[in-house]
PDB file of C-alpha atoms and ligand atoms in Angstrom:
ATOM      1  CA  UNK A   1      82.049  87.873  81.428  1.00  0.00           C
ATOM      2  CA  UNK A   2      84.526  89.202  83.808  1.00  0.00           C
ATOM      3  CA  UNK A   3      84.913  93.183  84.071  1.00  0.00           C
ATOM      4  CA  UNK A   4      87.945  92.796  85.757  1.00  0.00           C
ATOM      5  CA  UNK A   5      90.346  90.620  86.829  1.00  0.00           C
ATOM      6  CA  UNK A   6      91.832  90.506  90.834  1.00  0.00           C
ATOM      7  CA  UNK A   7      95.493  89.202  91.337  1.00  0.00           C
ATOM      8  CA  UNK A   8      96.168  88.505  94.627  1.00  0.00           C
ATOM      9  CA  UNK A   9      99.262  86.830  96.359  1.00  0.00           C
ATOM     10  CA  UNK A  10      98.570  83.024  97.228  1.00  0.00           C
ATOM     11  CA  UNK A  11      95.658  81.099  98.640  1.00  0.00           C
ATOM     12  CA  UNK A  12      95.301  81.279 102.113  1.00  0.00           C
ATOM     13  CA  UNK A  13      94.131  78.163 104.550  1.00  0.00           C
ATOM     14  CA  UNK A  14      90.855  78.386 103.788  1.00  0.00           C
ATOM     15  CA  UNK A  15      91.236  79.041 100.112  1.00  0.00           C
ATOM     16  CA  UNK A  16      93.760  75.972 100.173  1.00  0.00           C
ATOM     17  CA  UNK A  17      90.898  73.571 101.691  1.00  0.00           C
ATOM     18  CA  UNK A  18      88.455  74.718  99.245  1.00  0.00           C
ATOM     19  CA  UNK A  19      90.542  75.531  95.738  1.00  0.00           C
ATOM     20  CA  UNK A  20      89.330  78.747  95.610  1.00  0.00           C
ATOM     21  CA  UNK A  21      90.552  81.830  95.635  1.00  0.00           C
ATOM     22  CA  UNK A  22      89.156  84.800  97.588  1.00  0.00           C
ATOM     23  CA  UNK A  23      86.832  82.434 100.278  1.00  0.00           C
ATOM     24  CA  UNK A  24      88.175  83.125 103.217  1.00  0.00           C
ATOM     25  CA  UNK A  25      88.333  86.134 105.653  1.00  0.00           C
ATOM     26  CA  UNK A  26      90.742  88.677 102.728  1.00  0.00           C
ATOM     27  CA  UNK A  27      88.171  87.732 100.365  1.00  0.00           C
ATOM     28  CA  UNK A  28      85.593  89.108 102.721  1.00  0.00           C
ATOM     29  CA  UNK A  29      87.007  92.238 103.776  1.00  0.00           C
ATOM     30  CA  UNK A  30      87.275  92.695 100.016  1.00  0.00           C
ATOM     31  CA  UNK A  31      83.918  92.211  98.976  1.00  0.00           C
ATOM     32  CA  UNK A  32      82.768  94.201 102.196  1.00  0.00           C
ATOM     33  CA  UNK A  33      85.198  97.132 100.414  1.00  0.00           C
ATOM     34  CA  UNK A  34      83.952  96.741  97.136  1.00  0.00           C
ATOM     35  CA  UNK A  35      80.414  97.114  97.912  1.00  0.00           C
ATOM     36  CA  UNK A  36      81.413 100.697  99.299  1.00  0.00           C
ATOM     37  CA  UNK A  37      82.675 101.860  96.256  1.00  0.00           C
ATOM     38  CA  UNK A  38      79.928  99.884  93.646  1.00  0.00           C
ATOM     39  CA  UNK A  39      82.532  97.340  92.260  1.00  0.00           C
ATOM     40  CA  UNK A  40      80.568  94.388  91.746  1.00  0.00           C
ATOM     41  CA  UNK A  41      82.988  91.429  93.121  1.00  0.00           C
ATOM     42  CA  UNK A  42      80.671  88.977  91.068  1.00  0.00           C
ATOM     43  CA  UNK A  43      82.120  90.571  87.813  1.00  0.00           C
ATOM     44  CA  UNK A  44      85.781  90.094  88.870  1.00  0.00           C
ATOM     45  CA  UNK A  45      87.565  87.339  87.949  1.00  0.00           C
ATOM     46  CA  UNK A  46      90.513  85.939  90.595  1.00  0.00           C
ATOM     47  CA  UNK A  47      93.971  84.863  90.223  1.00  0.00           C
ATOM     48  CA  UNK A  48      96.683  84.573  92.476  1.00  0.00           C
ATOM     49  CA  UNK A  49     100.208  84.713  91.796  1.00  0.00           C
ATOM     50  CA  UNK A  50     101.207  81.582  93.837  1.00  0.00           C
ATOM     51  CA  UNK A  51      99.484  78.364  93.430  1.00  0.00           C
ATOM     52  CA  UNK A  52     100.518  76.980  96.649  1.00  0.00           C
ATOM     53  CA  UNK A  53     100.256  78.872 100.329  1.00  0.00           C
ATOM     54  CA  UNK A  54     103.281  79.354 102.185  1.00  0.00           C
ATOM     55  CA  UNK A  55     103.838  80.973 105.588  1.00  0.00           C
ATOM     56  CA  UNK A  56     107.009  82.348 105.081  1.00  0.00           C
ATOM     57  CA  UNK A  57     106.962  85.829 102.855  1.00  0.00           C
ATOM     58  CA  UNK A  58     110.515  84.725 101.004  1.00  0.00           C
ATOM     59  CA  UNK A  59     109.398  81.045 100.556  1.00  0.00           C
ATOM     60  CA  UNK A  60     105.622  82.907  99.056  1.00  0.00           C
ATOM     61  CA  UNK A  61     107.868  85.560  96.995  1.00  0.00           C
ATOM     62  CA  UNK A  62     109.864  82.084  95.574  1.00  0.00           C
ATOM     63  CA  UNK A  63     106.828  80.821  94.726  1.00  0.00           C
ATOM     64  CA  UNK A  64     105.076  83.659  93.012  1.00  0.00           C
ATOM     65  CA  UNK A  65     108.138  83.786  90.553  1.00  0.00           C
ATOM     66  CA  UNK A  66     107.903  80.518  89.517  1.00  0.00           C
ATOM     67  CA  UNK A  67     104.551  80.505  89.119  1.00  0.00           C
ATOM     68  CA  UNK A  68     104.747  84.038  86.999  1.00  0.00           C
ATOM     69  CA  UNK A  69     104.435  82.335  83.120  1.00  0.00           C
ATOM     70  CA  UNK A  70     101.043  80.725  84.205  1.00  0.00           C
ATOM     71  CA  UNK A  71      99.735  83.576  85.676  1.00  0.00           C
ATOM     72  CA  UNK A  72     100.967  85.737  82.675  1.00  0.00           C
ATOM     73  CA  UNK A  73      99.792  83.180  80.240  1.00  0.00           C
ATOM     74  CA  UNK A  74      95.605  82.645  82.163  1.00  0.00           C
ATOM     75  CA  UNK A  75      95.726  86.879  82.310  1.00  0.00           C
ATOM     76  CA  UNK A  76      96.654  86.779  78.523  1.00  0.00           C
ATOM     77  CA  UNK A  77      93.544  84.869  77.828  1.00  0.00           C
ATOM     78  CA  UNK A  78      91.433  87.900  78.993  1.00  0.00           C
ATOM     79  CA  UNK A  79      89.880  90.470  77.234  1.00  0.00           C
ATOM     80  CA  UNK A  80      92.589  93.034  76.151  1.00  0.00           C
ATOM     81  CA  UNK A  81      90.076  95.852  77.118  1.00  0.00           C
ATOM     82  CA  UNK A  82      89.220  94.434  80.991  1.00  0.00           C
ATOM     83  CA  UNK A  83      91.572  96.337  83.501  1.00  0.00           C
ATOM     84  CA  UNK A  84      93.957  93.973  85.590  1.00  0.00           C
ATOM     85  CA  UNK A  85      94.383  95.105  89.381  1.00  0.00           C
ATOM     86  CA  UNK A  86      96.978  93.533  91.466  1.00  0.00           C
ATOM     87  CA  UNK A  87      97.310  93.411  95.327  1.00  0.00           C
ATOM     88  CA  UNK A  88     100.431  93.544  96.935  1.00  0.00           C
ATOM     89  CA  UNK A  89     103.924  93.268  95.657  1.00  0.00           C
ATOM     90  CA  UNK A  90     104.029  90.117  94.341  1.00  0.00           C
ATOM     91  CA  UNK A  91     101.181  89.936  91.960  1.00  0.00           C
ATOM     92  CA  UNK A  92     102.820  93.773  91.253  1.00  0.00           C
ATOM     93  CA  UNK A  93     106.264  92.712  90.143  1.00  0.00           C
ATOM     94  CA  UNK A  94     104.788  89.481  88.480  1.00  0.00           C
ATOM     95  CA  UNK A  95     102.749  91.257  86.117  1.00  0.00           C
ATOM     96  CA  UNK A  96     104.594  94.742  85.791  1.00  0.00           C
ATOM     97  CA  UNK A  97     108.343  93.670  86.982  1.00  0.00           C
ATOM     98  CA  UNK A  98     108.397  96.683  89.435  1.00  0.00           C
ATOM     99  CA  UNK A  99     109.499  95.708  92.816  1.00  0.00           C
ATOM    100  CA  UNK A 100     107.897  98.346  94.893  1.00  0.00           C
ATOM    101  CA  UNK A 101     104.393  98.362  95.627  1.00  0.00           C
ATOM    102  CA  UNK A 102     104.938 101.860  97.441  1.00  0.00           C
ATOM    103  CA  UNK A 103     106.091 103.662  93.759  1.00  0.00           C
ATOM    104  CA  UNK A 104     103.744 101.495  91.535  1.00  0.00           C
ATOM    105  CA  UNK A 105     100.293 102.238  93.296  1.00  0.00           C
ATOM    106  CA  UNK A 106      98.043 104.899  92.489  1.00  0.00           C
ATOM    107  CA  UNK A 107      98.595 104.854  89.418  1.00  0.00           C
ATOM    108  CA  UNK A 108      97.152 103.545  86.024  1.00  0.00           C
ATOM    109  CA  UNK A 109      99.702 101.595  84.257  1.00  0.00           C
ATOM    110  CA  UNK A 110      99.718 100.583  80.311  1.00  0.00           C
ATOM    111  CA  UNK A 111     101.604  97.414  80.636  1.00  0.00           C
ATOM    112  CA  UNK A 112     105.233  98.003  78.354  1.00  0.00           C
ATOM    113  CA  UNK A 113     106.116  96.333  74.782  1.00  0.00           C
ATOM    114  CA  UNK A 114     108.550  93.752  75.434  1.00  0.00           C
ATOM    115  CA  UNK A 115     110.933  92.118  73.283  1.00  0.00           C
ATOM    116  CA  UNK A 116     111.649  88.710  75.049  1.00  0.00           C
ATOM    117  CA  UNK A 117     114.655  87.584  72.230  1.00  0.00           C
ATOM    118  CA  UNK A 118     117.462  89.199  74.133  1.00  0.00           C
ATOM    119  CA  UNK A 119     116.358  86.961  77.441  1.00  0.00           C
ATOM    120  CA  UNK A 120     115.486  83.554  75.242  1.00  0.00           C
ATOM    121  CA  UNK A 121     119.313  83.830  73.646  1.00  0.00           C
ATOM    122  CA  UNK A 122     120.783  84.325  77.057  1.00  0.00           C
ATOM    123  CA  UNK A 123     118.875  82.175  78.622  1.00  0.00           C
ATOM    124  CA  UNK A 124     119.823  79.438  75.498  1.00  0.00           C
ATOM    125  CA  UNK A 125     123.144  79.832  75.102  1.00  0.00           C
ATOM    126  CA  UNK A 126     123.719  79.517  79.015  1.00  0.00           C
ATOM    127  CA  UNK A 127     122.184  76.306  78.374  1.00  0.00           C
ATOM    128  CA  UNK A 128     124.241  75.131  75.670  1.00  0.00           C
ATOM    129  CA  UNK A 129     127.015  76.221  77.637  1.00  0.00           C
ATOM    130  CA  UNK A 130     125.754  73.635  81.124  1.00  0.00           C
ATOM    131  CA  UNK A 131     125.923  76.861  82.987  1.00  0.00           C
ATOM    132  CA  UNK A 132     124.662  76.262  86.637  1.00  0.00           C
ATOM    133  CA  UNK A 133     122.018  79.100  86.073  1.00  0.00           C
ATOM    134  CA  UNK A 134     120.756  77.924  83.285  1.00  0.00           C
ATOM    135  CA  UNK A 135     117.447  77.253  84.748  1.00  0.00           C
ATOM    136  CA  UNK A 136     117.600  80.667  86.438  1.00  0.00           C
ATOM    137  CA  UNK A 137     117.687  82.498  83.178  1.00  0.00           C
ATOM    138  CA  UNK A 138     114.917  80.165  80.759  1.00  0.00           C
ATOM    139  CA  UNK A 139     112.272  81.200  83.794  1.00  0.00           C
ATOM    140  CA  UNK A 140     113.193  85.104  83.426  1.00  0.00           C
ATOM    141  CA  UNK A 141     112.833  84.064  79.558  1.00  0.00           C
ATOM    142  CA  UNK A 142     109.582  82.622  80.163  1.00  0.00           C
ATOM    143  CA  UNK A 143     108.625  85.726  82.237  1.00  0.00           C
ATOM    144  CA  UNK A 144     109.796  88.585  80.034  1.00  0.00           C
ATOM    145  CA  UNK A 145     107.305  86.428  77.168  1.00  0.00           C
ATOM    146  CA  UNK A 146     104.554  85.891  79.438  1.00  0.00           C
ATOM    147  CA  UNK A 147     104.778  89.977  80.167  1.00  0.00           C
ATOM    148  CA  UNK A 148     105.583  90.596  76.451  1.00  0.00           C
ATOM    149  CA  UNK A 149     102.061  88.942  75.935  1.00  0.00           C
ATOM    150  CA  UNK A 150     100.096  91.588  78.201  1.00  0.00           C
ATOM    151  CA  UNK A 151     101.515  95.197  76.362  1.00  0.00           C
ATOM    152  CA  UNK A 152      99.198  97.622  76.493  1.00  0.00           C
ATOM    153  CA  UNK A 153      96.930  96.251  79.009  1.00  0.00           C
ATOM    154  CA  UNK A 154      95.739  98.614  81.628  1.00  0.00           C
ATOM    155  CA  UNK A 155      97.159  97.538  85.149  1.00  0.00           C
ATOM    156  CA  UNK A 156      95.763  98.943  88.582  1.00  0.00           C
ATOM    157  CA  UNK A 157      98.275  98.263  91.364  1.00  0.00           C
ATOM    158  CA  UNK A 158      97.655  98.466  94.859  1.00  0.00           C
ATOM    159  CA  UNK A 159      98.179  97.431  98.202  1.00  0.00           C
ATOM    160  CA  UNK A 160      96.910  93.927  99.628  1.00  0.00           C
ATOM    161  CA  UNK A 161      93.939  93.362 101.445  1.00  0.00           C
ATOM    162  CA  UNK A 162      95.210  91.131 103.691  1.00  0.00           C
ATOM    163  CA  UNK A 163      98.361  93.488 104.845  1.00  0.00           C
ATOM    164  CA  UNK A 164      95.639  96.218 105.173  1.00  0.00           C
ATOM    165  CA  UNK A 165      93.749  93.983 107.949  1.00  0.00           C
ATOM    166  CA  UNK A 166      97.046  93.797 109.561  1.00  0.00           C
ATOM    167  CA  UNK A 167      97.836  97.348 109.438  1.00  0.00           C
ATOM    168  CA  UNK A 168      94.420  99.446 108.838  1.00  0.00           C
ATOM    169  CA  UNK A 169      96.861 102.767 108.384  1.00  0.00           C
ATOM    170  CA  UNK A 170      96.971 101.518 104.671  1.00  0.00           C
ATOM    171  CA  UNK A 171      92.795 101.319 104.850  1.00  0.00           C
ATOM    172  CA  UNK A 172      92.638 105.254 103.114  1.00  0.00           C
ATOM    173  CA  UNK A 173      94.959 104.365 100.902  1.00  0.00           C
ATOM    174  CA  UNK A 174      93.439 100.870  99.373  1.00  0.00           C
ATOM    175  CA  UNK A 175      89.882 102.456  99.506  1.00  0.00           C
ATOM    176  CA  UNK A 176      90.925 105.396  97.360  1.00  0.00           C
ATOM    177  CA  UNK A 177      92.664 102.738  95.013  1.00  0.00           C
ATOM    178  CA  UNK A 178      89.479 100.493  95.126  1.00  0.00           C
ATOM    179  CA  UNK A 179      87.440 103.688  93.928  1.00  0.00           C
ATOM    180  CA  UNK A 180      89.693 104.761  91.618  1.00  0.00           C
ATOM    181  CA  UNK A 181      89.335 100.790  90.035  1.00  0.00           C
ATOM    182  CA  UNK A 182      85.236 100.932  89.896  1.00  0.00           C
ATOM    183  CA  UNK A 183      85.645 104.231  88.273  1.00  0.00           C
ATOM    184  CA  UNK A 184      88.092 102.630  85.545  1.00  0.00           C
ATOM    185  CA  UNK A 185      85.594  99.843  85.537  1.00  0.00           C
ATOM    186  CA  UNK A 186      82.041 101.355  84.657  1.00  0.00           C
ATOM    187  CA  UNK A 187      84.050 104.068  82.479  1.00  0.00           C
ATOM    188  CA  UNK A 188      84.066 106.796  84.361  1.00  0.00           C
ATOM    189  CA  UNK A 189      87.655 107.284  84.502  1.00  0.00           C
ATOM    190  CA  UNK A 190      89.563 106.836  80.775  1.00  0.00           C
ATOM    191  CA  UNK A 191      93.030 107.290  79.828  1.00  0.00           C
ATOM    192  CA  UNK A 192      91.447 111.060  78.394  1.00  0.00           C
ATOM    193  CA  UNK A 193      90.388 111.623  81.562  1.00  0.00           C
ATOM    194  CA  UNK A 194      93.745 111.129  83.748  1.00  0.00           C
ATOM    195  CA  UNK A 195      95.971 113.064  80.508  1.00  0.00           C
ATOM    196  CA  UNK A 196      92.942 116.267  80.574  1.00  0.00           C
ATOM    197  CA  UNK A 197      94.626 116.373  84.683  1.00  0.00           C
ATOM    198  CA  UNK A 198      98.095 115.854  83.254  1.00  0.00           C
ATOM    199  CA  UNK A 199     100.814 115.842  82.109  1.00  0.00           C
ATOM    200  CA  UNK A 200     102.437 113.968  84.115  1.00  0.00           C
ATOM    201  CA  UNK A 201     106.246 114.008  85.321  1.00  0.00           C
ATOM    202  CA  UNK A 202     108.271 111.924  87.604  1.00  0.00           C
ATOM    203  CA  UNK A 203     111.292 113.151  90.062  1.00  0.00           C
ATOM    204  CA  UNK A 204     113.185 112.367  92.709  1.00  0.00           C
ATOM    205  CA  UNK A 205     116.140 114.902  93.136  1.00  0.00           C
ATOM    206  CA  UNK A 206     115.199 117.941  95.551  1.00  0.00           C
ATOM    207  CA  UNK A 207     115.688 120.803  92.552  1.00  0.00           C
ATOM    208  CA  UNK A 208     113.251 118.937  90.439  1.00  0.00           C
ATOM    209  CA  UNK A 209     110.741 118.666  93.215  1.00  0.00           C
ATOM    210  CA  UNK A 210     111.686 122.505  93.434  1.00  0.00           C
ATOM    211  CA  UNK A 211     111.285 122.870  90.191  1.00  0.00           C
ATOM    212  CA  UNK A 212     108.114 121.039  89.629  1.00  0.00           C
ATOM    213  CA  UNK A 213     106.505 122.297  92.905  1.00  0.00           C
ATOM    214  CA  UNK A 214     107.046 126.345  91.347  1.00  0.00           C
ATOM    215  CA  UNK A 215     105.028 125.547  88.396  1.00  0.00           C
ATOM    216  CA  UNK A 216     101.798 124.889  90.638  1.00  0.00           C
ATOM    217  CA  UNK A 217      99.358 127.225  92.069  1.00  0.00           C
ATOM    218  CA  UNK A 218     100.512 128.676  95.346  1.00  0.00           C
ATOM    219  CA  UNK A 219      97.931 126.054  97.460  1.00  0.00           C
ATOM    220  CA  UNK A 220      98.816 122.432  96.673  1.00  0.00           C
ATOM    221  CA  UNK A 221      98.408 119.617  98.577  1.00  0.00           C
ATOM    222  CA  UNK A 222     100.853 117.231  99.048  1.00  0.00           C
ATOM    223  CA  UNK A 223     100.861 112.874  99.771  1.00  0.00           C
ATOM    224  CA  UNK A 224     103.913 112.224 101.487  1.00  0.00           C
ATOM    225  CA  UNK A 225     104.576 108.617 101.041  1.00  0.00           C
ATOM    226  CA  UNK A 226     107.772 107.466 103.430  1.00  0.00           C
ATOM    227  CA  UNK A 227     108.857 105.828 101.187  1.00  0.00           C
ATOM    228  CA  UNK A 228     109.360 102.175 103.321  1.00  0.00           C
ATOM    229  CA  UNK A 229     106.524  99.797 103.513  1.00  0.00           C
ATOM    230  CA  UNK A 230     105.571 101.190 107.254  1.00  0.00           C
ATOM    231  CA  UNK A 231     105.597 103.974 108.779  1.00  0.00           C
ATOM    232  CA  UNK A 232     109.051 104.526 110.637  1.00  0.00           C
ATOM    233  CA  UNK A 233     110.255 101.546 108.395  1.00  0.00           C
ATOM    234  CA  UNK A 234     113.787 100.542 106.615  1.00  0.00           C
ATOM    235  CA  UNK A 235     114.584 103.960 105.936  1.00  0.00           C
ATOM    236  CA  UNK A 236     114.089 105.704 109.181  1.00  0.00           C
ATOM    237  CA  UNK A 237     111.212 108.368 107.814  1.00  0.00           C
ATOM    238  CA  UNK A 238     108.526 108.500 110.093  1.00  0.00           C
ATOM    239  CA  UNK A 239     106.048 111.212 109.178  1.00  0.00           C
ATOM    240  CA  UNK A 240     105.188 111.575 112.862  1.00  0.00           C
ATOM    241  CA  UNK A 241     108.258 112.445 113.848  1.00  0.00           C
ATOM    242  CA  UNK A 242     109.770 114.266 111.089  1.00  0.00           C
ATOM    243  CA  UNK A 243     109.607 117.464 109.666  1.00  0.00           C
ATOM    244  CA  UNK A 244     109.174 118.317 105.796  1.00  0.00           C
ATOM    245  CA  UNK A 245     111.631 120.994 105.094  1.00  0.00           C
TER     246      UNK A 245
HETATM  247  N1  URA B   1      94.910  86.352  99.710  1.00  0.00           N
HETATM  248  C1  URA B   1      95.268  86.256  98.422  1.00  0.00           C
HETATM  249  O1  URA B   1      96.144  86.933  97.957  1.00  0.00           O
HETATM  250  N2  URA B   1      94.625  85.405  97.671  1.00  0.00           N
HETATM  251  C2  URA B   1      93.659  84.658  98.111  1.00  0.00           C
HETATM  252  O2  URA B   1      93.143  83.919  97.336  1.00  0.00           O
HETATM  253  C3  URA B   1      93.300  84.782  99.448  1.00  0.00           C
HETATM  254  C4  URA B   1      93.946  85.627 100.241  1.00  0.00           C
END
């Protein structure tokens, strides 16, 4: 039985050929990465959250959304207790609804309790009503269910294999991830574990980071993350060129 379960983004040519996932040259720099860290691929079981392969990222992130009630539906099947990881931003926002892969990695989600009513009477009466949308709003329906299905289930985003092999800056980063999931797996890392190192807390306005940042020790170390999906990206931060005040 699977130990795990690995949701990736969409088959690629070679996984299209054969109908599987995983087979072709992502699926081998993944197995090559899980070996370092003693994840045993064998005992993860693969999902993607697209069916069909596209080339174009907009026509792929169309396609993972209609495909999110069967994915969320085949990962409800699984053991309760077997951690799901996904790769990249689709799989991410399919199974968690977060849109940034940048915020969500790194850390261990417990996937939320969702009430699905509010969506299904929206999404009924708008069909009642012939509203153009209608269709629009019974799939978010069908997704806020098929997520409502999964509370409480331990979910290990990171970053995708296959945008790592474009851009190996991101190799630290999925590695550490990777390690952190074979921990979770064989039980060396529990929910005990990551609250003994916490509490946690979240912020984003400079006089919470101030505040926050007082409370520690006077040597910290601190992960800058850009916050774009490159370095020098959308927002203009590029850690090589600019300073941390
Ligand atoms: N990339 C994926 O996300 N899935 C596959 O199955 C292969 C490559």
């Amino acid at each position: 039985p699977a130990k795990v379960v690995f949701v990736g983004e969409a088959p690629g040519r070679k996984e299209e050929i054969q109908g599987k996932p995983f087979v072709g040259m992502t699926g081998q720099f993944l197995r090559g990465l899980c070996r370092e860290v003693d994840l045993n691929f064998t005992e993860a079981a693969l999902q993607n959250s697209a069916l069909c392969r596209s080339e174009i990222d907009r026509e792929n992130d169309e396609a993972s959304v209609c495909c999110a009630p069967r994915l969320l539906r085949e990962l409800a099947e699984f053991d309760p207790k077997i951690p799901i990881v996904t790769f990249g931003k689709s799989s991410t926002l399919s199974v968690l609804g977060v849109r940034s892969i940048m915020h969500s990695r790194g850390f261990v989600w417990t996937a939320r309790e969702l009430d699905p009513g509010p969506a299904w009477s929206k999404a009924r009466k708008a069909k009642l009503r012939g509203a153009p949308k209608w269709k629009e709003l019974w799939l978010k329906a069908q997704i806020v269910e098929g997520r409502s299905k999964l509370a409480g289930r331990t979910v290990l985003p990171t970053v995708h294999p296959a945008f790592v092999l474009r851009s190996d800056t991101w190799l630290p980063i999925l590695k550490i991830d990777l390690d952190r999931i074979s921990r979770w797996v064989r039980g060396a890392l529990t929910k005990e574990v990551l609250l003994e190192n916490g509490p946690y807390v979240v912020v984003s306005k400079r006089d919470e980071i101030r505040r926050e940042l007082r409370k520690l020790s006077p040597v910290i170390s601190v992960d800058v993350e850009t916050g774009a999906s490159t370095p020098g990206g959308k927002n203009g931060a590029d850690p090589l060129r600019n300073r941390l005040l």
